[in-house]
Coordinates of C-alpha atoms and ligand atoms in Angstrom, one line a residue:
M140 CA -15.8 -23.0 30.3
S141 CA -15.3 -19.3 30.3
Q142 CA -14.4 -16.6 27.5
E143 CA -12.1 -13.9 27.9
L144 CA -11.7 -11.2 25.3
E145 CA -8.0 -9.3 24.5
V146 CA -8.4 -6.4 22.7
I147 CA -5.9 -6.5 19.9
L148 CA -7.1 -3.6 17.8
S149 CA -8.7 -1.0 19.5
R150 CA -11.3 1.4 18.5
E151 CA -8.8 4.4 18.0
K152 CA -6.6 2.4 16.2
I153 CA -9.2 1.0 13.6
E154 CA -11.1 4.4 12.8
Q155 CA -7.2 6.1 12.1
R156 CA -6.7 3.1 9.6
V157 CA -10.4 3.0 8.1
A158 CA -9.6 6.8 7.5
E159 CA -6.4 5.9 5.8
L160 CA -7.8 3.2 3.5
A161 CA -10.6 6.0 2.5
E162 CA -8.1 8.5 1.6
E163 CA -6.4 6.1 -0.3
I164 CA -9.5 4.6 -2.0
S165 CA -10.9 8.2 -2.9
R166 CA -8.2 9.1 -4.5
D167 CA -7.5 6.0 -6.8
Y168 CA -11.6 5.9 -7.6
R169 CA -11.4 10.1 -8.2
E170 CA -12.3 9.7 -11.8
H171 CA -14.8 6.5 -11.3
P172 CA -16.6 6.3 -8.3
P173 CA -17.3 2.6 -7.4
L174 CA -20.1 0.4 -6.5
L175 CA -19.0 -0.9 -3.0
I176 CA -20.2 -4.5 -2.6
C177 CA -20.4 -5.7 1.2
V178 CA -20.1 -9.3 2.1
L179 CA -22.7 -10.0 5.0
K180 CA -22.7 -10.1 7.8
G181 CA -19.1 -9.2 8.8
A182 CA -18.2 -6.5 6.9
V183 CA -21.3 -4.2 7.6
I184 CA -19.3 -2.3 10.4
F185 CA -16.4 -1.9 8.2
L186 CA -18.6 -0.9 5.4
S187 CA -20.7 1.9 7.2
D188 CA -17.5 3.4 8.9
L189 CA -15.4 3.3 5.6
M190 CA -18.2 4.8 3.5
R191 CA -18.3 7.8 5.9
F192 CA -14.7 8.5 5.1
L193 CA -14.9 8.6 1.9
K194 CA -14.6 11.9 0.0
I195 CA -16.3 10.4 -3.4
P196 CA -19.9 9.7 -4.4
V197 CA -20.4 5.8 -3.7
E198 CA -23.3 3.1 -4.5
V199 CA -23.8 0.1 -2.3
D200 CA -25.1 -3.5 -2.7
F201 CA -25.0 -6.4 -0.8
M202 CA -24.1 -10.1 -1.2
A203 CA -24.6 -12.9 1.5
V204 CA -22.6 -16.1 1.0
S205 CA -21.9 -19.0 2.9
S206 CA -19.3 -21.7 3.3
Y207 CA -20.3 -25.1 4.7
G208 CA -18.5 -26.6 7.6
S209 CA -17.8 -25.2 11.3
A210 CA -17.8 -21.9 12.6
T211 CA -14.2 -21.2 12.6
A212 CA -12.9 -23.4 9.5
S213 CA -13.9 -22.5 5.9
S214 CA -14.7 -25.5 3.8
G215 CA -13.9 -24.0 0.4
V216 CA -17.5 -24.6 -0.9
V217 CA -19.4 -21.0 -1.6
R218 CA -23.1 -20.8 -1.6
I219 CA -24.7 -17.4 -2.8
L220 CA -27.4 -17.0 -0.1
K221 CA -28.2 -13.3 -1.4
D222 CA -27.4 -12.1 -4.7
L223 CA -26.5 -8.5 -6.0
D224 CA -29.5 -6.2 -6.9
Q225 CA -28.4 -5.0 -10.2
S226 CA -26.1 -5.8 -13.0
I227 CA -22.4 -4.8 -12.4
Q228 CA -21.4 -4.9 -16.0
G229 CA -19.0 -1.8 -16.9
R230 CA -19.0 -0.6 -13.3
D231 CA -16.1 0.0 -11.0
V232 CA -16.5 -2.5 -8.5
L233 CA -14.7 -2.8 -4.8
I234 CA -15.6 -5.6 -2.8
V235 CA -15.5 -4.8 1.2
E236 CA -14.8 -7.6 3.2
D237 CA -13.7 -7.7 6.9
I238 CA -11.4 -10.7 6.8
V239 CA -9.4 -12.8 4.2
D240 CA -8.3 -16.3 5.9
T241 CA -8.0 -19.2 3.7
G242 CA -8.4 -17.0 0.6
L243 CA -11.5 -19.3 -0.5
T244 CA -14.7 -16.9 -0.1
L245 CA -12.8 -14.1 -1.8
N246 CA -11.5 -16.2 -4.6
Y247 CA -14.8 -17.6 -5.4
L248 CA -16.7 -14.3 -5.3
R249 CA -13.7 -12.3 -7.3
E250 CA -14.1 -15.2 -10.0
N251 CA -18.1 -15.0 -10.0
L252 CA -18.0 -11.3 -10.1
A253 CA -15.5 -10.9 -12.7
S254 CA -17.5 -13.3 -15.0
R255 CA -20.2 -10.5 -14.9
Q256 CA -17.8 -8.1 -16.8
P257 CA -17.4 -4.9 -14.5
R258 CA -15.0 -2.4 -15.9
S259 CA -12.9 -2.7 -12.7
L260 CA -12.8 -5.2 -9.6
K261 CA -11.0 -4.8 -6.6
V262 CA -11.1 -6.1 -3.0
V263 CA -10.5 -4.0 0.3
T264 CA -10.2 -6.0 3.3
L265 CA -10.1 -4.7 7.0
L266 CA -8.1 -7.7 8.3
D267 CA -5.9 -10.4 6.5
K268 CA -4.5 -13.5 8.0
P269 CA -1.9 -14.7 5.2
S270 CA -0.6 -17.5 7.3
R271 CA -3.9 -19.1 6.8
R272 CA -4.2 -19.4 3.1
K273 CA -5.3 -22.4 1.2
V274 CA -5.5 -20.6 -2.1
P275 CA -3.4 -17.5 -3.2
F276 CA -5.0 -14.4 -2.7
D277 CA -3.9 -10.8 -2.5
P278 CA -6.3 -8.1 -1.5
D279 CA -6.0 -4.8 -3.4
Y280 CA -6.5 -2.8 -0.2
C281 CA -6.0 -4.2 3.3
G282 CA -6.5 -2.7 7.1
F283 CA -4.1 -4.9 9.3
T284 CA -2.4 -8.1 8.7
I285 CA -3.1 -10.1 11.7
P286 CA -1.5 -13.6 13.4
D287 CA -3.5 -16.8 13.3
R288 CA -5.9 -16.0 16.4
F289 CA -9.6 -16.3 16.7
V290 CA -10.5 -12.7 16.3
V291 CA -13.9 -11.3 17.1
G292 CA -15.9 -7.7 17.3
Y293 CA -16.2 -4.9 14.8
G294 CA -18.6 -7.2 12.8
L295 CA -16.7 -10.5 13.3
D296 CA -18.4 -13.2 15.2
F297 CA -18.2 -16.4 17.2
N298 CA -21.2 -18.3 16.9
E299 CA -23.0 -15.0 15.8
Q300 CA -21.9 -13.4 19.1
Y301 CA -19.7 -10.5 19.7
R302 CA -20.4 -8.7 16.5
Q303 CA -21.4 -5.5 18.2
L304 CA -17.8 -4.8 20.3
P305 CA -16.5 -1.6 19.0
D306 CA -12.6 -3.1 19.5
I307 CA -11.2 -6.3 17.7
C308 CA -10.6 -8.9 20.2
V309 CA -8.9 -12.3 20.5
L310 CA -11.3 -15.0 22.0
H311 CA -9.5 -17.0 24.6
N312 CA -11.2 -20.0 25.9
E313 CA -10.2 -20.5 29.3
G314 CA -10.9 -24.2 30.5
Ligands
PRP77 C1 -15.6 -14.7 6.9 C2 -15.5 -13.2 6.4 C3 -15.2 -14.1 4.6 C4 -14.8 -15.4 4.8 C5 -13.3 -15.4 5.3 O1 -17.0 -14.8 6.7 O2 -16.4 -12.3 6.4 O3 -16.3 -13.7 4.1 O4 -15.1 -15.9 6.4 O5 -12.9 -16.9 5.0 P1 -11.9 -17.5 3.8 O6 -11.0 -16.7 3.5 O7 -11.4 -18.7 4.9 O8 -12.8 -17.8 2.9 P2 -17.9 -15.7 7.8 O9 -18.2 -17.1 6.9 O10 -17.6 -15.7 8.8 O11 -19.5 -15.1 7.6 P3 -19.8 -13.7 8.4 O12 -19.1 -12.5 7.7 O13 -21.5 -13.6 8.2 O14 -19.6 -13.9 9.7

C-alpha cells in the first residue's frame, strides 16, 4: 500500500496565519505576559513559530499526555506522561496545541490545569476539527478549521512519521 500526500495548508499560508494569531495574542496579553504550555509532541513546531512572532515576553513549559487507543482515534483516557516543571498558581496560562479533534484531550487538560488555580487559562490551537467532537470544546484562538480528514506535517504525525513536513497534508492511502 502506498501513501500519497496532498497539501491542504501550505507553509506560506500557515506562516501568515500564525503571525496573525501572534498579533492577537500579543494584544490580549500585553498587560500580563503568559506562560505558554506546549502539549508534546505535535505542537512543538507551532509553538516555536508562534513564540517567535509574539511581541510580548513569555515563558514556556511542556506537558506530555497520552491517550490510549489506536493512532487515529482518541479513546478519552488521558494519562500525564510528563507534568509541568512549575506551579501555575496565579499565572496567565495559554495552552498551545496543534489540533483539537474529539476535544477529549483538551477538555481533560483544561480541567486538570484549572484545578491548579491559574489566574487565567486559555487555549490556542492551530487546527480545529469541530465535526469530530465527542465533548463540547471551544478553543479561545484557532488557526484553521478543517474538515474530517487525516492530516500530517508541521508537527502532526502518522505513526510518528511526517512531523517534519513544512506543509500540512492529507494522507491518502492508495490500495
Ligand atoms: C493529538 C493532539 C492533541 C490530541 C487531540 O495528539 O496533539 O493532543 O491528539 O485529539 P482529541 O481532541 O481527539 O483528544 P496525539 O495524541 O496525536 O499525540 P502527539 O501530539 O504526540 O502526536
